mmCIF file of C-alpha atoms and ligand atoms in Angstrom:
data_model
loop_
_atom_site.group_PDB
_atom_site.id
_atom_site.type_symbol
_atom_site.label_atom_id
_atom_site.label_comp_id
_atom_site.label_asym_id
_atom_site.label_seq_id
_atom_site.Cartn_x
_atom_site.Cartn_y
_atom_site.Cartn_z
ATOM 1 C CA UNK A 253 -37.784 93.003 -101.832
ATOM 2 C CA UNK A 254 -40.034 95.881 -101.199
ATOM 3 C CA UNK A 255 -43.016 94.286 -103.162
ATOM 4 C CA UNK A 256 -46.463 93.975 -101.248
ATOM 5 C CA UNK A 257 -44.681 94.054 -97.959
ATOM 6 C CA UNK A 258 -46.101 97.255 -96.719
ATOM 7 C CA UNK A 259 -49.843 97.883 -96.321
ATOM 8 C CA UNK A 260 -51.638 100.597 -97.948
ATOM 9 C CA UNK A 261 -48.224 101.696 -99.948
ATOM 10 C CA UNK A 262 -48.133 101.401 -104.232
ATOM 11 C CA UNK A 263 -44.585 100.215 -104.270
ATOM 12 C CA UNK A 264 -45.142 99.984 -108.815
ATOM 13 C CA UNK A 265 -44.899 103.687 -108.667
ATOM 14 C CA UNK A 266 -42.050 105.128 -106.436
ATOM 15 C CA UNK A 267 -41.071 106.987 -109.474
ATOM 16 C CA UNK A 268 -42.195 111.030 -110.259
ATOM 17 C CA UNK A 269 -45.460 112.417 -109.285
ATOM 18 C CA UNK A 270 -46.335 112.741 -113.101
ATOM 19 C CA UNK A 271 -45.466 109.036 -113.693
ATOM 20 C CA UNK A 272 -47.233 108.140 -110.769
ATOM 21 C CA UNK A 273 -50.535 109.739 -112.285
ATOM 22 C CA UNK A 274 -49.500 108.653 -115.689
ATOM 23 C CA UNK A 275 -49.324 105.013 -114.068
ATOM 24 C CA UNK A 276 -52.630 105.075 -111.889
ATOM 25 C CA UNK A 277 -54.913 105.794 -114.891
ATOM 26 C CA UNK A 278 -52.792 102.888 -116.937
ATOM 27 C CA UNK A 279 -53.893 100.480 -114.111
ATOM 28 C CA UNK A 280 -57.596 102.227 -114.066
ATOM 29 C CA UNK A 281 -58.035 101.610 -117.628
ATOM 30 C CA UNK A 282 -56.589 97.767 -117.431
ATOM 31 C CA UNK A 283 -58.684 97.285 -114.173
ATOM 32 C CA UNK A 284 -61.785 98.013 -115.824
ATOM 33 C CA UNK A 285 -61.904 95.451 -118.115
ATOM 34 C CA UNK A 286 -59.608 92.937 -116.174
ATOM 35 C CA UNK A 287 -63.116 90.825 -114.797
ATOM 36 C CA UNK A 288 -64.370 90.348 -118.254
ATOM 37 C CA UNK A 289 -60.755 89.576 -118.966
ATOM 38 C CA UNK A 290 -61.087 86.904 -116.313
ATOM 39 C CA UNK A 291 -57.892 87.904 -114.818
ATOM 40 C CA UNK A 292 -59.000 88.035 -110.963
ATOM 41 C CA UNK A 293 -57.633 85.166 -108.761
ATOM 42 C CA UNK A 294 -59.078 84.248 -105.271
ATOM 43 C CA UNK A 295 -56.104 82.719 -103.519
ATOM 44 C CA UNK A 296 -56.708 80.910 -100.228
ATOM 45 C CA UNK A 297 -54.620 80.966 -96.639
ATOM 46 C CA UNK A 298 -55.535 78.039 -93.978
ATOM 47 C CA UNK A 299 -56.801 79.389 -90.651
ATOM 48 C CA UNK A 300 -56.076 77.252 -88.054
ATOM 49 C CA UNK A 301 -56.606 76.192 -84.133
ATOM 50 C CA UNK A 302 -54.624 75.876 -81.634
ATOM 51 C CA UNK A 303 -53.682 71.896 -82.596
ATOM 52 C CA UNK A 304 -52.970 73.152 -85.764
ATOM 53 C CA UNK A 305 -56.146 72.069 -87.703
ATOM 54 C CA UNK A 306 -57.431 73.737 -91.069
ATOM 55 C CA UNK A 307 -60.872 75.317 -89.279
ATOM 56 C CA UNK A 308 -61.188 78.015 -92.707
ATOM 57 C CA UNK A 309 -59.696 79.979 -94.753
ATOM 58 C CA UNK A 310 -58.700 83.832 -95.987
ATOM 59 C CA UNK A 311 -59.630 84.560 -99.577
ATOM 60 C CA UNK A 312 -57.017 86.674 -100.987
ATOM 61 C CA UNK A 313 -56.945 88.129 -104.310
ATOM 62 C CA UNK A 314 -53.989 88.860 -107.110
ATOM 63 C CA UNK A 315 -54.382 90.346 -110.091
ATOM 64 C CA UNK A 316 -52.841 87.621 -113.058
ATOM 65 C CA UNK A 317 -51.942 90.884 -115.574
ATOM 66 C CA UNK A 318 -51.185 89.788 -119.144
ATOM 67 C CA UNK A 319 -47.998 91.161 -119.183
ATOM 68 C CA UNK A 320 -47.025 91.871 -115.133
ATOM 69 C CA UNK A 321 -48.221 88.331 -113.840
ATOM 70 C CA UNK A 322 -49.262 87.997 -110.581
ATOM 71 C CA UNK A 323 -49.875 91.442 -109.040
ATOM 72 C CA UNK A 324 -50.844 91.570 -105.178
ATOM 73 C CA UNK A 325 -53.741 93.449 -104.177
ATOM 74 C CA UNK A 326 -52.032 95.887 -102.386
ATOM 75 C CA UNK A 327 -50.580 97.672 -105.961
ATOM 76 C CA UNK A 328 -54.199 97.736 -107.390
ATOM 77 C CA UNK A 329 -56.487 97.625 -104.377
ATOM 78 C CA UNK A 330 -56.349 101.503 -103.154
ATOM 79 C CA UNK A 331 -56.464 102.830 -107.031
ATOM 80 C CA UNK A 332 -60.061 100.285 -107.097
ATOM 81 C CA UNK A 333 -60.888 101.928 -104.226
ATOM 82 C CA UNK A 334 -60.309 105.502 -105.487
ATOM 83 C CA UNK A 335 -61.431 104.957 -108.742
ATOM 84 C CA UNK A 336 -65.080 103.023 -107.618
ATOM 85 C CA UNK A 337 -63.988 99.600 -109.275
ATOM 86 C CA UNK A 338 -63.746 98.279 -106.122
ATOM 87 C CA UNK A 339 -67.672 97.591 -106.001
ATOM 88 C CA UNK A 340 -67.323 94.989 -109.112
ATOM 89 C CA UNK A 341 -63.773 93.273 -107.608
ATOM 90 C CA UNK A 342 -65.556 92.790 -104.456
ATOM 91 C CA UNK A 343 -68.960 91.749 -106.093
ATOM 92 C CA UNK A 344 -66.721 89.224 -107.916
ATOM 93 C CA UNK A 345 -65.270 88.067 -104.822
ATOM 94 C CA UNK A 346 -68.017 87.225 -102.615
ATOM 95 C CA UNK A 347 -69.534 85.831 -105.866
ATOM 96 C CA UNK A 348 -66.842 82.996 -105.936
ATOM 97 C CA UNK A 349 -66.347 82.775 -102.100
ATOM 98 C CA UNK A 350 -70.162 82.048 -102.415
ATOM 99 C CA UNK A 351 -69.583 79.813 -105.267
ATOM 100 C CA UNK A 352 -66.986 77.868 -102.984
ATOM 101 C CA UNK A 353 -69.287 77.215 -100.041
ATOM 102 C CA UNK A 354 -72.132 75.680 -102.064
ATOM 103 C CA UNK A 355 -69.354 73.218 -103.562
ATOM 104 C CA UNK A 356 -68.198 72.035 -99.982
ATOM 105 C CA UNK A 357 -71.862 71.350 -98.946
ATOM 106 C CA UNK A 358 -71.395 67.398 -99.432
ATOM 107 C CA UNK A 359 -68.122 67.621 -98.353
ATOM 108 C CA UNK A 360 -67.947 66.595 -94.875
ATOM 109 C CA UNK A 361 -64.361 68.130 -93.818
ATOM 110 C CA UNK A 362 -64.905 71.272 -95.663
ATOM 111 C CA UNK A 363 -68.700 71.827 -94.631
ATOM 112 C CA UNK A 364 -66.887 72.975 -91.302
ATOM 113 C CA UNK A 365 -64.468 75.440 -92.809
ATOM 114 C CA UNK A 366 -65.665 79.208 -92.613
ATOM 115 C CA UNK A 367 -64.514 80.953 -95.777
ATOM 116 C CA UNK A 368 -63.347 84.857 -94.851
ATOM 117 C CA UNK A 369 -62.870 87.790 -97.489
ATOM 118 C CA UNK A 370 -62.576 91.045 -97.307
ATOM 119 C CA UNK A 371 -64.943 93.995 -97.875
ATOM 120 C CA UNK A 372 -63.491 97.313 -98.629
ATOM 121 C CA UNK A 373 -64.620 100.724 -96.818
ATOM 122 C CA UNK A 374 -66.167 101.685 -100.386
ATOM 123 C CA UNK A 375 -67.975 99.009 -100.421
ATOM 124 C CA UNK A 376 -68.994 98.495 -97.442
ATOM 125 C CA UNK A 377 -70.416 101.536 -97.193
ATOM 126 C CA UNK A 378 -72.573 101.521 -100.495
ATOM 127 C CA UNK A 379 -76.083 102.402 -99.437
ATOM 128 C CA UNK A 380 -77.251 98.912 -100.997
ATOM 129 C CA UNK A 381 -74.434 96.467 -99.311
ATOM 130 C CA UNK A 382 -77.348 94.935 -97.276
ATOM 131 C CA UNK A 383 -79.728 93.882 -99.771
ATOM 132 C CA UNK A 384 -77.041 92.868 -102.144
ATOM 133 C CA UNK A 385 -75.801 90.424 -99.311
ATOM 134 C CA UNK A 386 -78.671 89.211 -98.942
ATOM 135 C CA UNK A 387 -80.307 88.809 -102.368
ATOM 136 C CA UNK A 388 -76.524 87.030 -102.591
ATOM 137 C CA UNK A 389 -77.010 84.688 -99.593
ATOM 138 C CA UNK A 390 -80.537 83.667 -100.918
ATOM 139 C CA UNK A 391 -79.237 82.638 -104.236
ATOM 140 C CA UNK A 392 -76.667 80.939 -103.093
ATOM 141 C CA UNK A 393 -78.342 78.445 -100.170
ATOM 142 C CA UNK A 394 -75.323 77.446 -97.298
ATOM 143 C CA UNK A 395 -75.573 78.372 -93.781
ATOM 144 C CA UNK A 396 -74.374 81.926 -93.778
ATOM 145 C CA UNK A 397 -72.964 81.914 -90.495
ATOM 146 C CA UNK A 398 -69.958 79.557 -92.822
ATOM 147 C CA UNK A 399 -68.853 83.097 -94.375
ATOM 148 C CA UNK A 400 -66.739 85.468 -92.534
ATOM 149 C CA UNK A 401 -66.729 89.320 -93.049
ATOM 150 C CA UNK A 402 -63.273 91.259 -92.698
ATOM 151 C CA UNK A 403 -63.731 94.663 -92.268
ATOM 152 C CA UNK A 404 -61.032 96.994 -91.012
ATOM 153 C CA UNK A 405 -61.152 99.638 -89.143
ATOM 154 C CA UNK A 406 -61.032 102.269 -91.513
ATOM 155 C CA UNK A 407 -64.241 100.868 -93.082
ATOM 156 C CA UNK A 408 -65.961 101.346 -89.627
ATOM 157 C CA UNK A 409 -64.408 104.568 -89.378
ATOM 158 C CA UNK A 410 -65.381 105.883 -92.496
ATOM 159 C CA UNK A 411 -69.113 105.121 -92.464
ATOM 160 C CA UNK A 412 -71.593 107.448 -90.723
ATOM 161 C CA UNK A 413 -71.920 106.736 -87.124
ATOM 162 C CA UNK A 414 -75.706 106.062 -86.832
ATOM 163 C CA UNK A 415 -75.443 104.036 -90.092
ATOM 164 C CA UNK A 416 -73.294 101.745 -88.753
ATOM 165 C CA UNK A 417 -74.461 100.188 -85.548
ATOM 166 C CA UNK A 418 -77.775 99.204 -88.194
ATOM 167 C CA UNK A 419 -75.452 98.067 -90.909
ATOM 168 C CA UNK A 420 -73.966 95.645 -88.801
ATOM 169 C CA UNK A 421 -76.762 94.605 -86.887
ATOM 170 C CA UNK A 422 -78.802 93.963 -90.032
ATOM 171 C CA UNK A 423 -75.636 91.781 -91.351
ATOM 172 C CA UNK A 424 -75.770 90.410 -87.933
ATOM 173 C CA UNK A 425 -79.626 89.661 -88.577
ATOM 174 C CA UNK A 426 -78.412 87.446 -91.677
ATOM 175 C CA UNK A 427 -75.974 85.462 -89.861
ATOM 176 C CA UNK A 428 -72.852 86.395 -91.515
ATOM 177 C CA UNK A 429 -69.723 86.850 -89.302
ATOM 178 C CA UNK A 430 -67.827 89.609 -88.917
ATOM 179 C CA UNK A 431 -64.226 90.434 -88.194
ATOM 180 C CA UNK A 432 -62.069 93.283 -87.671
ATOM 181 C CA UNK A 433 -59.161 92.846 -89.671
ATOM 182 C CA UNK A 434 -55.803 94.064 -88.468
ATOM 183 C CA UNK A 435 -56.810 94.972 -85.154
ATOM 184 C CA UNK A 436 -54.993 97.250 -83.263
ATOM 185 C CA UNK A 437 -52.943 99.762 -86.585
ATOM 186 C CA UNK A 438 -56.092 102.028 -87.016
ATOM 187 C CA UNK A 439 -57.517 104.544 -85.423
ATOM 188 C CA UNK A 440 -60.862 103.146 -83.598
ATOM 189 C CA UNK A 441 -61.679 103.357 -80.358
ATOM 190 C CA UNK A 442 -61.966 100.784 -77.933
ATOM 191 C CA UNK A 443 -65.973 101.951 -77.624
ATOM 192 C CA UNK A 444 -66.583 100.395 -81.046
ATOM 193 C CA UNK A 445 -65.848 96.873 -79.302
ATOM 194 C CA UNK A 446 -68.266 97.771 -77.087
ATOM 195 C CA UNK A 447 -70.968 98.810 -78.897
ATOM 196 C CA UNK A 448 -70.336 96.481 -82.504
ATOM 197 C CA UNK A 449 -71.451 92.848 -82.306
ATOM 198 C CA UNK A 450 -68.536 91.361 -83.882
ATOM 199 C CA UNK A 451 -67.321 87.819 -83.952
ATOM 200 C CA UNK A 452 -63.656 88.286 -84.103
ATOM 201 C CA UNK A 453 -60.389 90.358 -83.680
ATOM 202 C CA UNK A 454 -57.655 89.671 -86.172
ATOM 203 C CA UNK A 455 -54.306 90.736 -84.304
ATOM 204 C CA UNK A 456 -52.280 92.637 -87.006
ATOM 205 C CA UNK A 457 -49.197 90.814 -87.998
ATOM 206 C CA UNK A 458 -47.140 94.202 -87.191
ATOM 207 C CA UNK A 459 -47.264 93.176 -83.851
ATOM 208 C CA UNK A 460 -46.827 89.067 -84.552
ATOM 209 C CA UNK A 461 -43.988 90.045 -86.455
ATOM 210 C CA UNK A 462 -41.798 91.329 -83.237
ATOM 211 C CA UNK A 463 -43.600 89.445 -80.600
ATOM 212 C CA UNK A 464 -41.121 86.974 -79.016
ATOM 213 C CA UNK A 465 -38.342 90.165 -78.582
ATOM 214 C CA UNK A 466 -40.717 92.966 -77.480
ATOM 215 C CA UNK A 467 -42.440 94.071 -74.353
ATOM 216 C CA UNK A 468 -44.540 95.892 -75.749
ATOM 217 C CA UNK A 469 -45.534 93.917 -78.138
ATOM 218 C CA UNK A 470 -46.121 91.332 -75.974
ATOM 219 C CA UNK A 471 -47.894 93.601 -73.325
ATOM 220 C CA UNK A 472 -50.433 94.692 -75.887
ATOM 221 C CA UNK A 473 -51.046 90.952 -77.367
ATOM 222 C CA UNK A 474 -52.245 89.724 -74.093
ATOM 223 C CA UNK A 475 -54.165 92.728 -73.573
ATOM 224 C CA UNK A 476 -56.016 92.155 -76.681
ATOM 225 C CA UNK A 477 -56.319 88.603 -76.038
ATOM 226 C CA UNK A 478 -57.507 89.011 -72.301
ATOM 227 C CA UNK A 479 -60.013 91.592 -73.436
ATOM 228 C CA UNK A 480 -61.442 89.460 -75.952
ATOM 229 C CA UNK A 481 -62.606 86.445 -73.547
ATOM 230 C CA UNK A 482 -64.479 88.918 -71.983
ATOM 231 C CA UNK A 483 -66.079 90.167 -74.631
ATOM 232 C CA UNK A 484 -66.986 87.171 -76.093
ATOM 233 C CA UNK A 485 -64.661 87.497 -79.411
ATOM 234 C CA UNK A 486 -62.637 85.179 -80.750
ATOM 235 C CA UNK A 487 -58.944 86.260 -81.957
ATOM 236 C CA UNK A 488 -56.918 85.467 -85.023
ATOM 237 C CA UNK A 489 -53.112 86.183 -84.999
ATOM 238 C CA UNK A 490 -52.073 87.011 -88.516
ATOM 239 C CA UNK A 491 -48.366 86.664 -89.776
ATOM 240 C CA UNK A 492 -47.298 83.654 -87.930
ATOM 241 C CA UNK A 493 -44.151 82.371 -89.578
ATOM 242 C CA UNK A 494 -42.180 80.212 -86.895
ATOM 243 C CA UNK A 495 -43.405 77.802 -84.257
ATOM 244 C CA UNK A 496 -42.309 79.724 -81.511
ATOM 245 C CA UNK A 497 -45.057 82.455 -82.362
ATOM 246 C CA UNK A 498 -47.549 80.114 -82.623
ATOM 247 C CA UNK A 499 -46.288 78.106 -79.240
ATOM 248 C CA UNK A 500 -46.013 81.660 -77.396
ATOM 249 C CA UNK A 501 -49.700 83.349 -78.830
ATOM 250 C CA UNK A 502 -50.983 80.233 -77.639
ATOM 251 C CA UNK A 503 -49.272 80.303 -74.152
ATOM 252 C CA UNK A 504 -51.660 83.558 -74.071
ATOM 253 C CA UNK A 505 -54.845 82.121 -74.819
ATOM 254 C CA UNK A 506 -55.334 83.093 -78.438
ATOM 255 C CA UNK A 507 -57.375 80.270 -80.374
ATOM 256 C CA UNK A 508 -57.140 80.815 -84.242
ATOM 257 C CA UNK A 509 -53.863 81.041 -86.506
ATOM 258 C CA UNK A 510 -53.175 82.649 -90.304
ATOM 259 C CA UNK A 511 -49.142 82.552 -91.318
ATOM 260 C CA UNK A 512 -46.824 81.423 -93.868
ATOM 261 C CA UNK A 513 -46.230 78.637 -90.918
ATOM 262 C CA UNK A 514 -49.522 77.174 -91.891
ATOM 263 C CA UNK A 515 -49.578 77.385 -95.417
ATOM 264 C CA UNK A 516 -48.983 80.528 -98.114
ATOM 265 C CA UNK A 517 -52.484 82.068 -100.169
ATOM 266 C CA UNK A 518 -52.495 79.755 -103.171
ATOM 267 C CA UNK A 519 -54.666 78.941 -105.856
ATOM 268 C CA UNK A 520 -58.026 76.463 -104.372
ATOM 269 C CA UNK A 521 -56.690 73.389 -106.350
ATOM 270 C CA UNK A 522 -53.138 73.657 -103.939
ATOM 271 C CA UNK A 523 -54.537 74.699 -100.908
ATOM 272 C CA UNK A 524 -56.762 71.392 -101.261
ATOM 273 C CA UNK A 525 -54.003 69.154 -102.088
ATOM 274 C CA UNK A 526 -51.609 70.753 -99.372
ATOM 275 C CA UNK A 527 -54.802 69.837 -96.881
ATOM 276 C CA UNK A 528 -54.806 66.236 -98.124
ATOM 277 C CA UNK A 529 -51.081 65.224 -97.976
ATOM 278 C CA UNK A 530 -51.219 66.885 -94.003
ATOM 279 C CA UNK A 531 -53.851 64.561 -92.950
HETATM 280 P P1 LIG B 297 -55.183 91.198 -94.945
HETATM 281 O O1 LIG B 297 -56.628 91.008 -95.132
HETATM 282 O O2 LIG B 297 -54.710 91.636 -93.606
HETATM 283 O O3 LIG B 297 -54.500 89.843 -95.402
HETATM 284 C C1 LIG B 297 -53.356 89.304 -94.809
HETATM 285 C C2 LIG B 297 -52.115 89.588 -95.628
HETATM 286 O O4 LIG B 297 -50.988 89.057 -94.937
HETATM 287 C C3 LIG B 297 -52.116 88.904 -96.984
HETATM 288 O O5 LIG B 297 -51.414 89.736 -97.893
HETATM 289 C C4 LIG B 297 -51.310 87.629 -96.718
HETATM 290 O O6 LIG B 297 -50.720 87.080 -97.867
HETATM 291 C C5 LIG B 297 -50.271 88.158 -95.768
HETATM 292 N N1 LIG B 297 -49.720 87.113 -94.921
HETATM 293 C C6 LIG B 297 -50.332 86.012 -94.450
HETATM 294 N N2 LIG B 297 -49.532 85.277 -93.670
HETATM 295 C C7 LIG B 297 -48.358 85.935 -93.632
HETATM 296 C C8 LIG B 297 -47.097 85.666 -92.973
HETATM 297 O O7 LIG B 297 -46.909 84.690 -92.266
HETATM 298 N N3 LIG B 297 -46.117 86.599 -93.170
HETATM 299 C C9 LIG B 297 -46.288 87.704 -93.927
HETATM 300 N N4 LIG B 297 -45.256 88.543 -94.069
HETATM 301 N N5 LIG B 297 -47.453 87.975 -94.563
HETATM 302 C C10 LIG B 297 -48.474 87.101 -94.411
HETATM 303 P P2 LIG B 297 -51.973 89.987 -99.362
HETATM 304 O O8 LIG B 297 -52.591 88.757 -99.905
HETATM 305 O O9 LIG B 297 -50.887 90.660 -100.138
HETATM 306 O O10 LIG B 297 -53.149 91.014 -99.098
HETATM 307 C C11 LIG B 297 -52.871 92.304 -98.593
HETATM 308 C C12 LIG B 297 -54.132 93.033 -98.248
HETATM 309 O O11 LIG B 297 -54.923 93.310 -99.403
HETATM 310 C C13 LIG B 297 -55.071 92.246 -97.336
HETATM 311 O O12 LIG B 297 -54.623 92.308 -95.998
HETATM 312 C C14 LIG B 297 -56.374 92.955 -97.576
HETATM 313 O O13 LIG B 297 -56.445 94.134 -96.794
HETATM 314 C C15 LIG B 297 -56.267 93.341 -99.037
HETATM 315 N N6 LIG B 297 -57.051 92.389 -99.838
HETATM 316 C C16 LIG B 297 -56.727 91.143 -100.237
HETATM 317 N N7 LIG B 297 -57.738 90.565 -100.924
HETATM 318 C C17 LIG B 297 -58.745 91.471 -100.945
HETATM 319 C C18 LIG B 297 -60.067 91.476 -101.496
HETATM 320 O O14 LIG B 297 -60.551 90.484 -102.071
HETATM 321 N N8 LIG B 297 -60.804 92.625 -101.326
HETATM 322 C C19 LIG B 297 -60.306 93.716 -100.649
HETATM 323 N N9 LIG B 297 -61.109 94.795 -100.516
HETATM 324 N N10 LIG B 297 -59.079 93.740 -100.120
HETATM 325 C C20 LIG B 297 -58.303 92.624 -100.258
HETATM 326 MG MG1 LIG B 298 -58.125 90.148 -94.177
HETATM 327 MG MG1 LIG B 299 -55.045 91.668 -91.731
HETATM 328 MG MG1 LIG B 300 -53.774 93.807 -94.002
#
């Protein structure tokens, strides 16, 4: 099955260049009224430590189309992106991430989980992201530090270099945490780790995926995870599936887990009830 597997690729339209077109501006069209529709999910993925406990979570989102059901984010994302309807699907996202953490506040279990999602290069880079975080944050009232930025490195990439550094030191400046998503399959330099006050690495699951039988994967996994301690971020392997990933990133030092091994993205009401019947 082909289906969402691949990052960045449509896999609904592997048919002719005029279908393909045809096809986008369906989507377009459906997209634009598929909030109002009330057809955006937030699916959640456990992030765990190193003894295996729930310590937050990945918001992930799926599309539930009329017709299509449950489309992954990968065959509507890029076309948001193109198109500029990313800025309302990710408005709506850290709306109900938002809308999460303020129900947890009593809770005493979740009130330690740090809720992740992630901001697209588009909007990321909209002149106003700052403010709108903030006017967000102040009408919503949890500790920010409780919600986790992914950003990858094509968003950091993309945005003009003087802008940046001030971008995220001002999100910095809120208390929001920041993490570069899928470490290590762009194209930034090692200087951005330098100069970027970021909170965390998330090890692409590219190279999770072929850890325990390659060298080189393994070679650049510890590198990553060595370089980290020393500059103060903390890592997240994505993709672990099997026990002996988890038992062999941990051999290396790395401190935070996301895989199917821990739990698939599922609808809030699931993820909660897997949490309960593991305790
Ligand atoms: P990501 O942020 O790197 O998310 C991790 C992806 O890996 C998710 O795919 C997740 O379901 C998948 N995954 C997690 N554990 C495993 C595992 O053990 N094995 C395998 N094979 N896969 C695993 P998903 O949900 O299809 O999302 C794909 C991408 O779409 C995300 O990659 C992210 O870049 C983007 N995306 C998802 N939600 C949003 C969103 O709300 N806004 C934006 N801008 N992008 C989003
Ligand atoms: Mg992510
Ligand atoms: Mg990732
Ligand atoms: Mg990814």
């Amino acid at each position: 099955e082909a289906k969402g597997n691949g990052k960045n690729q449509v896999v609904l339209f592997d048919d002719s260049q005029q279908e393909r077109v045809n096809r986008r501006f369906v989507v377009e069209n459906e997209l634009r009224d598929a909030i109002e529709r009330d057809e955006m999910r937030l699916f959640f993925q456990p992030i765990v430590n190193d003894q295996q406990v729930v310590v937050g979570m990945e918001g992930l989102i799926r599309w539930q189309h009329p017709a299509r059901g449950l489309v992954p984010p990968n065959e509507f994302i890029p076309i948001a992106e193109q198109g500029g309807l990313i800025l309302a699907i990710g408005r709506w996202v850290l709306d109900r991430a938002c809308e999460m953490l303020v129900e947890w506040k009593s809770d005493h279990e979740r009130q330690r989980w740090t809720l992740s999602v992630n901001v697209s290069a588009r909007q990321f880079n909209e002149p106003n992201f700052i403010e709108y975080l903030r006017s967000l944050l102040r009408r919503f009232d949890f500790p920010p530090e409780r919600l986790c930025i992914e950003l990858t490195e094509t968003a950091l990439l993309n945005s003009i270099d003087g802008d940046l550094q001030d971008k995220i030191a001002a999100l910095k400046k809120q208390g929001v945490k920041l993490a570069l998503d899928d470490f290590g399959t762009g194209y930034s330099s090692l200087s951005y780790l330098k100069r970027l006050p970021l909170n965390k690495l998330k090890i692409d699951q590219s190279f999770v995926r072929t850890l325990l039988n390659d060298r080189k994967d393994q070679g650049i996994t510890a590198a990553v995870l060595s370089m980290a301690t020393f500059l103060d971020l903390e890592v997240v392997a994505e993709g672990v599936e099997t026990i002996e990933q988890f038992n062999y990133l941990r051999s290396l030092g790395c401190g935070a887990f996301q895989g199917y091994l821990f739990g698939r993205p599922a609808p809030i009401d699931t993820f909660l009830s897997n949490q309960i019947s593991c305790a």
